[in-house]
């Protein structure tokens, strides 16, 4: 299998789906002429023309609303936000319309839209450009929230998202665009939404995580195996909603100890929900309190060296994992 | 158009039936009267009869399924016809529910109404007190023990005394490793070394029968004011008569049991003291004119009480034959509801299991139950001399709303007199 970047994996998924279904369109700020702020859509305008690859003004509420309207009429729009951080400008469209339309129409109207783009911090772009909105988005019934951690998952999950009839919010971590990995060229490589992936098998501790934190967790796990003979299992959620709690519980039943790692502020986060669900379903399986590593609870910090410490990193995961196993 | 066969109401108290086993399969030809399946109710396992001729087109409830009354079980129609699973029926409105409940309450006052399985004939644990502690947080010297949920569960499974396990987790929390260590070598704190559980902890669903027993017995023990009367009977004449009859009857293949004679004697005693043959019905007391004596049969799933109807009119020989056939039907779960409902008095006998004396719980709507203990050889005084006697303990549990102490005593007196002069049972 060829090794490609996460950015290319997203692009391949887009290109393949644009080719497969003429109702698929890509819209967003600078996606056409400029090839996307993070160069995800490079070459797509030449290949599919201006009717399929559409530049929009910097008006999130407006163009997301346009996409939602189009999706209700049979188009399958993929909307790129230059930064997921500006989803709040289109919040009314996203949550009052996209999330609710099927329910409000008694099942008559679907909203098969994908809203995607870079999210998270780490690029030193400050508090207003570093949001992690998955917990806010996942709070709403009727939507799907996907956070891929590897190039292969990015491609397989985005293709499933485009074919899904619900609104899917697809969060690409800005820091992962350059990550390389093997990705199949199969045009029907579909990874189902709502299925977690055990990225590393282990017996002593379950790390439940998603997004970029998967990489930190895997690296910390390798180090723990080598230095401490601690065998860590890493479960990558991949989808926040639907949430594959069964895979998590299966792992907890094996290791009896849980560390949650998430690139998110700790209050009412995805990890909060996970911790609750684990104690609810597997209380008797726990041999120690569930602990977690999150973003430090402050707006994203501009200073590069400080931001590294604010986000989960390998050292913080390593230390927390040791604590989880020894407590 | 295919006919749908629904879960029938097979007993007065039934709400759900368990489809034990299909006797026919999809595609089989069936005719009216054919047995389609075995259905377990709250009382017994019964056969589901086919009401139509045709082909068994579709089975909606698999083996083992629990199906509410009125829900579809299968469809019978012309060969090749297609059927779809009918929609689940809506529950009757609350109003109707209430009405039917009232009705069944009234019904339960009727003599012919349903009967609970026999009260569990075990001695009452009246001396037990205090909490078992399984749900309480373990503590040592008033200090709450810190323990992980998993370690707590493991310790319970392995029978390890938590108060003697030293925790090595944060703040001294007992962890899984501590329990495993304690199990391996007697434990760091000298914890009790378990020989392992008697049986792995497991959860089994409550069967319809077990559920009915539980409900009825709680009702009985909490709502009926029980009191108990003990009497010791000289069983020697009874045993002598029994062996005499059995040697005479051996050619007929009949072997009378002590219990057969007690059933007969109870029926006779009910005739002499009819107040015991009554039922409390709230605003009235029903005086039964006939003695329908039931007896408890233990089965792996629980207990059931088949009835010897009109026992006062039957010979000991007839009673014995009937008891044997009812007991066999009970053990093979073939008992029909009419065979275990409508008793007016109950006999529970644990004598064959070596129990000396016990107090049974009344089987409503009966007013009393007789608990029969084993016959023991013991020294007794006869005419100023100590001789070896054969003695049997009888305990009568009485519903004080119907039966007062003196009446109960009179009944036991009559019963004793009959058992000690057993030739009277033959006339």
mmCIF file of C-alpha atoms in Angstrom, chain B residues 222-416:
data_model
loop_
_atom_site.group_PDB
_atom_site.id
_atom_site.type_symbol
_atom_site.label_atom_id
_atom_site.label_comp_id
_atom_site.label_asym_id
_atom_site.label_seq_id
_atom_site.Cartn_x
_atom_site.Cartn_y
_atom_site.Cartn_z
ATOM 1 C CA UNK B 222 -47.159 -10.774 55.450
ATOM 2 C CA UNK B 223 -50.933 -10.679 55.269
ATOM 3 C CA UNK B 224 -52.090 -13.792 57.088
ATOM 4 C CA UNK B 225 -51.719 -13.772 60.874
ATOM 5 C CA UNK B 226 -50.084 -17.168 61.334
ATOM 6 C CA UNK B 227 -49.943 -19.084 64.596
ATOM 7 C CA UNK B 228 -48.657 -22.563 65.138
ATOM 8 C CA UNK B 229 -49.804 -25.591 67.116
ATOM 9 C CA UNK B 230 -47.575 -28.598 67.723
ATOM 10 C CA UNK B 231 -48.725 -32.046 68.688
ATOM 11 C CA UNK B 232 -46.926 -35.351 69.106
ATOM 12 C CA UNK B 233 -48.674 -38.413 67.773
ATOM 13 C CA UNK B 234 -48.057 -42.058 68.634
ATOM 14 C CA UNK B 235 -47.309 -43.363 65.158
ATOM 15 C CA UNK B 236 -46.916 -47.022 66.126
ATOM 16 C CA UNK B 237 -50.497 -48.051 65.300
ATOM 17 C CA UNK B 238 -50.329 -46.176 61.997
ATOM 18 C CA UNK B 239 -47.079 -47.874 60.999
ATOM 19 C CA UNK B 240 -48.425 -51.251 62.053
ATOM 20 C CA UNK B 241 -51.581 -50.767 59.997
ATOM 21 C CA UNK B 242 -49.589 -49.566 57.043
ATOM 22 C CA UNK B 243 -47.318 -52.591 56.952
ATOM 23 C CA UNK B 244 -50.324 -54.864 57.408
ATOM 24 C CA UNK B 245 -52.142 -53.216 54.489
ATOM 25 C CA UNK B 246 -49.072 -53.177 52.305
ATOM 26 C CA UNK B 247 -48.390 -56.853 52.760
ATOM 27 C CA UNK B 248 -51.982 -57.494 51.789
ATOM 28 C CA UNK B 249 -51.885 -55.126 48.825
ATOM 29 C CA UNK B 250 -48.482 -56.077 47.447
ATOM 30 C CA UNK B 251 -50.082 -58.285 44.832
ATOM 31 C CA UNK B 252 -51.984 -55.302 43.470
ATOM 32 C CA UNK B 253 -48.730 -53.392 43.130
ATOM 33 C CA UNK B 254 -49.890 -50.752 45.612
ATOM 34 C CA UNK B 255 -47.719 -49.473 48.414
ATOM 35 C CA UNK B 256 -49.416 -47.069 50.794
ATOM 36 C CA UNK B 257 -47.274 -44.336 52.247
ATOM 37 C CA UNK B 258 -47.621 -42.731 55.668
ATOM 38 C CA UNK B 259 -48.535 -39.564 53.788
ATOM 39 C CA UNK B 260 -51.486 -41.248 52.064
ATOM 40 C CA UNK B 261 -52.859 -42.147 55.476
ATOM 41 C CA UNK B 262 -52.258 -38.608 56.747
ATOM 42 C CA UNK B 263 -54.113 -37.131 53.778
ATOM 43 C CA UNK B 264 -57.045 -39.397 54.502
ATOM 44 C CA UNK B 265 -56.938 -38.622 58.224
ATOM 45 C CA UNK B 266 -56.780 -34.875 57.479
ATOM 46 C CA UNK B 267 -59.885 -35.118 55.302
ATOM 47 C CA UNK B 268 -61.709 -36.960 58.078
ATOM 48 C CA UNK B 269 -60.565 -34.450 60.683
ATOM 49 C CA UNK B 270 -61.793 -31.596 58.462
ATOM 50 C CA UNK B 271 -65.189 -33.253 58.443
ATOM 51 C CA UNK B 272 -65.165 -33.366 62.243
ATOM 52 C CA UNK B 273 -63.861 -29.800 62.675
ATOM 53 C CA UNK B 274 -65.213 -27.985 59.611
ATOM 54 C CA UNK B 275 -64.065 -24.533 60.768
ATOM 55 C CA UNK B 276 -60.584 -25.438 59.603
ATOM 56 C CA UNK B 277 -61.982 -26.186 56.150
ATOM 57 C CA UNK B 278 -62.687 -22.500 55.518
ATOM 58 C CA UNK B 279 -61.351 -19.490 53.627
ATOM 59 C CA UNK B 280 -61.098 -15.894 54.736
ATOM 60 C CA UNK B 281 -62.663 -13.630 52.117
ATOM 61 C CA UNK B 282 -62.504 -10.252 53.793
ATOM 62 C CA UNK B 283 -66.118 -9.574 54.565
ATOM 63 C CA UNK B 284 -67.145 -13.186 54.733
ATOM 64 C CA UNK B 285 -65.776 -16.602 55.562
ATOM 65 C CA UNK B 286 -66.370 -19.337 53.051
ATOM 66 C CA UNK B 287 -67.193 -22.687 54.623
ATOM 67 C CA UNK B 288 -66.197 -25.429 52.230
ATOM 68 C CA UNK B 289 -68.555 -28.341 52.115
ATOM 69 C CA UNK B 290 -65.992 -30.786 50.774
ATOM 70 C CA UNK B 291 -62.453 -31.635 51.768
ATOM 71 C CA UNK B 292 -60.092 -31.114 48.851
ATOM 72 C CA UNK B 293 -56.701 -31.931 50.323
ATOM 73 C CA UNK B 294 -53.597 -30.823 48.485
ATOM 74 C CA UNK B 295 -50.069 -32.015 49.076
ATOM 75 C CA UNK B 296 -46.725 -30.406 48.303
ATOM 76 C CA UNK B 297 -44.525 -31.882 45.602
ATOM 77 C CA UNK B 298 -40.974 -30.618 45.291
ATOM 78 C CA UNK B 299 -39.581 -30.101 41.800
ATOM 79 C CA UNK B 300 -36.249 -28.644 40.710
ATOM 80 C CA UNK B 301 -38.008 -25.419 39.697
ATOM 81 C CA UNK B 302 -40.038 -25.093 42.882
ATOM 82 C CA UNK B 303 -43.123 -26.548 44.460
ATOM 83 C CA UNK B 304 -46.581 -27.393 43.332
ATOM 84 C CA UNK B 305 -49.585 -28.656 45.235
ATOM 85 C CA UNK B 306 -51.766 -31.185 43.400
ATOM 86 C CA UNK B 307 -55.193 -31.715 44.941
ATOM 87 C CA UNK B 308 -56.963 -34.896 45.965
ATOM 88 C CA UNK B 309 -60.542 -33.765 45.499
ATOM 89 C CA UNK B 310 -63.211 -35.099 47.882
ATOM 90 C CA UNK B 311 -60.575 -36.893 49.904
ATOM 91 C CA UNK B 312 -63.154 -37.423 52.660
ATOM 92 C CA UNK B 313 -65.133 -39.667 50.327
ATOM 93 C CA UNK B 314 -62.225 -41.651 48.937
ATOM 94 C CA UNK B 315 -60.639 -44.793 50.318
ATOM 95 C CA UNK B 316 -57.008 -44.810 51.377
ATOM 96 C CA UNK B 317 -56.366 -47.091 48.424
ATOM 97 C CA UNK B 318 -57.902 -44.586 45.987
ATOM 98 C CA UNK B 319 -56.074 -41.701 47.573
ATOM 99 C CA UNK B 320 -52.780 -43.533 47.303
ATOM 100 C CA UNK B 321 -53.295 -44.335 43.632
ATOM 101 C CA UNK B 322 -54.326 -40.765 42.883
ATOM 102 C CA UNK B 323 -51.413 -39.253 44.801
ATOM 103 C CA UNK B 324 -48.970 -41.389 42.896
ATOM 104 C CA UNK B 325 -50.356 -40.376 39.523
ATOM 105 C CA UNK B 326 -50.584 -36.679 40.466
ATOM 106 C CA UNK B 327 -47.025 -36.645 41.795
ATOM 107 C CA UNK B 328 -45.757 -38.227 38.603
ATOM 108 C CA UNK B 329 -47.611 -35.671 36.488
ATOM 109 C CA UNK B 330 -46.235 -32.873 38.658
ATOM 110 C CA UNK B 331 -42.644 -34.042 38.292
ATOM 111 C CA UNK B 332 -42.961 -34.297 34.521
ATOM 112 C CA UNK B 333 -44.683 -30.895 34.468
ATOM 113 C CA UNK B 334 -47.775 -32.405 32.899
ATOM 114 C CA UNK B 335 -50.166 -31.296 35.619
ATOM 115 C CA UNK B 336 -53.244 -29.458 34.351
ATOM 116 C CA UNK B 337 -54.348 -26.300 36.209
ATOM 117 C CA UNK B 338 -57.546 -27.969 37.365
ATOM 118 C CA UNK B 339 -55.391 -30.578 39.111
ATOM 119 C CA UNK B 340 -53.619 -28.068 41.318
ATOM 120 C CA UNK B 341 -56.272 -25.441 41.948
ATOM 121 C CA UNK B 342 -59.163 -25.553 44.344
ATOM 122 C CA UNK B 343 -57.650 -27.296 47.365
ATOM 123 C CA UNK B 344 -59.136 -26.377 50.722
ATOM 124 C CA UNK B 345 -56.389 -27.705 53.010
ATOM 125 C CA UNK B 346 -52.769 -28.583 52.479
ATOM 126 C CA UNK B 347 -50.353 -31.184 53.833
ATOM 127 C CA UNK B 348 -46.619 -30.645 53.603
ATOM 128 C CA UNK B 349 -44.489 -33.604 54.630
ATOM 129 C CA UNK B 350 -40.721 -33.454 55.159
ATOM 130 C CA UNK B 351 -40.647 -36.564 57.315
ATOM 131 C CA UNK B 352 -39.000 -38.602 54.601
ATOM 132 C CA UNK B 353 -36.120 -36.116 54.663
ATOM 133 C CA UNK B 354 -35.482 -36.563 58.365
ATOM 134 C CA UNK B 355 -37.002 -33.272 59.502
ATOM 135 C CA UNK B 356 -38.416 -33.595 63.015
ATOM 136 C CA UNK B 357 -40.642 -30.604 63.087
ATOM 137 C CA UNK B 358 -41.218 -27.475 61.033
ATOM 138 C CA UNK B 359 -43.729 -24.711 60.473
ATOM 139 C CA UNK B 360 -45.152 -24.343 56.981
ATOM 140 C CA UNK B 361 -46.476 -21.134 55.462
ATOM 141 C CA UNK B 362 -50.205 -21.142 54.751
ATOM 142 C CA UNK B 363 -51.204 -21.632 51.139
ATOM 143 C CA UNK B 364 -53.945 -19.050 50.551
ATOM 144 C CA UNK B 365 -56.916 -19.187 50.388
ATOM 145 C CA UNK B 366 -56.588 -22.161 52.776
ATOM 146 C CA UNK B 367 -57.020 -21.411 56.462
ATOM 147 C CA UNK B 368 -54.435 -23.919 57.628
ATOM 148 C CA UNK B 369 -51.570 -26.144 56.567
ATOM 149 C CA UNK B 370 -50.280 -29.262 58.245
ATOM 150 C CA UNK B 371 -46.527 -29.793 58.492
ATOM 151 C CA UNK B 372 -45.582 -33.430 59.039
ATOM 152 C CA UNK B 373 -42.253 -34.425 60.561
ATOM 153 C CA UNK B 374 -40.432 -37.724 60.632
ATOM 154 C CA UNK B 375 -41.318 -40.615 62.946
ATOM 155 C CA UNK B 376 -38.670 -41.127 65.589
ATOM 156 C CA UNK B 377 -38.087 -43.851 68.143
ATOM 157 C CA UNK B 378 -37.920 -42.312 71.583
ATOM 158 C CA UNK B 379 -38.482 -43.259 75.203
ATOM 159 C CA UNK B 380 -42.056 -42.635 76.276
ATOM 160 C CA UNK B 381 -43.943 -43.328 79.470
ATOM 161 C CA UNK B 382 -46.806 -45.793 79.150
ATOM 162 C CA UNK B 383 -48.645 -46.838 82.309
ATOM 163 C CA UNK B 384 -45.765 -45.587 84.469
ATOM 164 C CA UNK B 385 -43.170 -47.535 82.454
ATOM 165 C CA UNK B 386 -40.559 -46.127 80.099
ATOM 166 C CA UNK B 387 -40.846 -47.928 76.800
ATOM 167 C CA UNK B 388 -39.647 -47.281 73.248
ATOM 168 C CA UNK B 389 -42.282 -45.366 71.355
ATOM 169 C CA UNK B 390 -42.693 -44.310 67.705
ATOM 170 C CA UNK B 391 -43.527 -40.640 67.713
ATOM 171 C CA UNK B 392 -44.358 -38.195 64.963
ATOM 172 C CA UNK B 393 -44.601 -34.399 65.235
ATOM 173 C CA UNK B 394 -47.386 -32.524 63.532
ATOM 174 C CA UNK B 395 -47.504 -28.726 63.306
ATOM 175 C CA UNK B 396 -50.606 -26.911 62.201
ATOM 176 C CA UNK B 397 -50.142 -23.370 60.856
ATOM 177 C CA UNK B 398 -53.447 -21.521 61.247
ATOM 178 C CA UNK B 399 -54.874 -18.320 59.800
ATOM 179 C CA UNK B 400 -56.051 -16.652 62.989
ATOM 180 C CA UNK B 401 -58.662 -14.650 61.105
ATOM 181 C CA UNK B 402 -60.578 -17.894 60.573
ATOM 182 C CA UNK B 403 -59.164 -20.462 62.956
ATOM 183 C CA UNK B 404 -58.747 -19.691 66.637
ATOM 184 C CA UNK B 405 -56.416 -21.562 68.941
ATOM 185 C CA UNK B 406 -59.066 -23.801 70.421
ATOM 186 C CA UNK B 407 -60.411 -24.729 66.988
ATOM 187 C CA UNK B 408 -56.946 -25.558 65.726
ATOM 188 C CA UNK B 409 -56.336 -27.622 68.832
ATOM 189 C CA UNK B 410 -59.608 -29.450 68.331
ATOM 190 C CA UNK B 411 -58.620 -30.265 64.779
ATOM 191 C CA UNK B 412 -55.216 -31.561 65.819
ATOM 192 C CA UNK B 413 -56.885 -33.583 68.569
ATOM 193 C CA UNK B 414 -59.224 -35.177 66.055
ATOM 194 C CA UNK B 415 -56.340 -35.835 63.702
ATOM 195 C CA UNK B 416 -54.275 -37.394 66.491
#
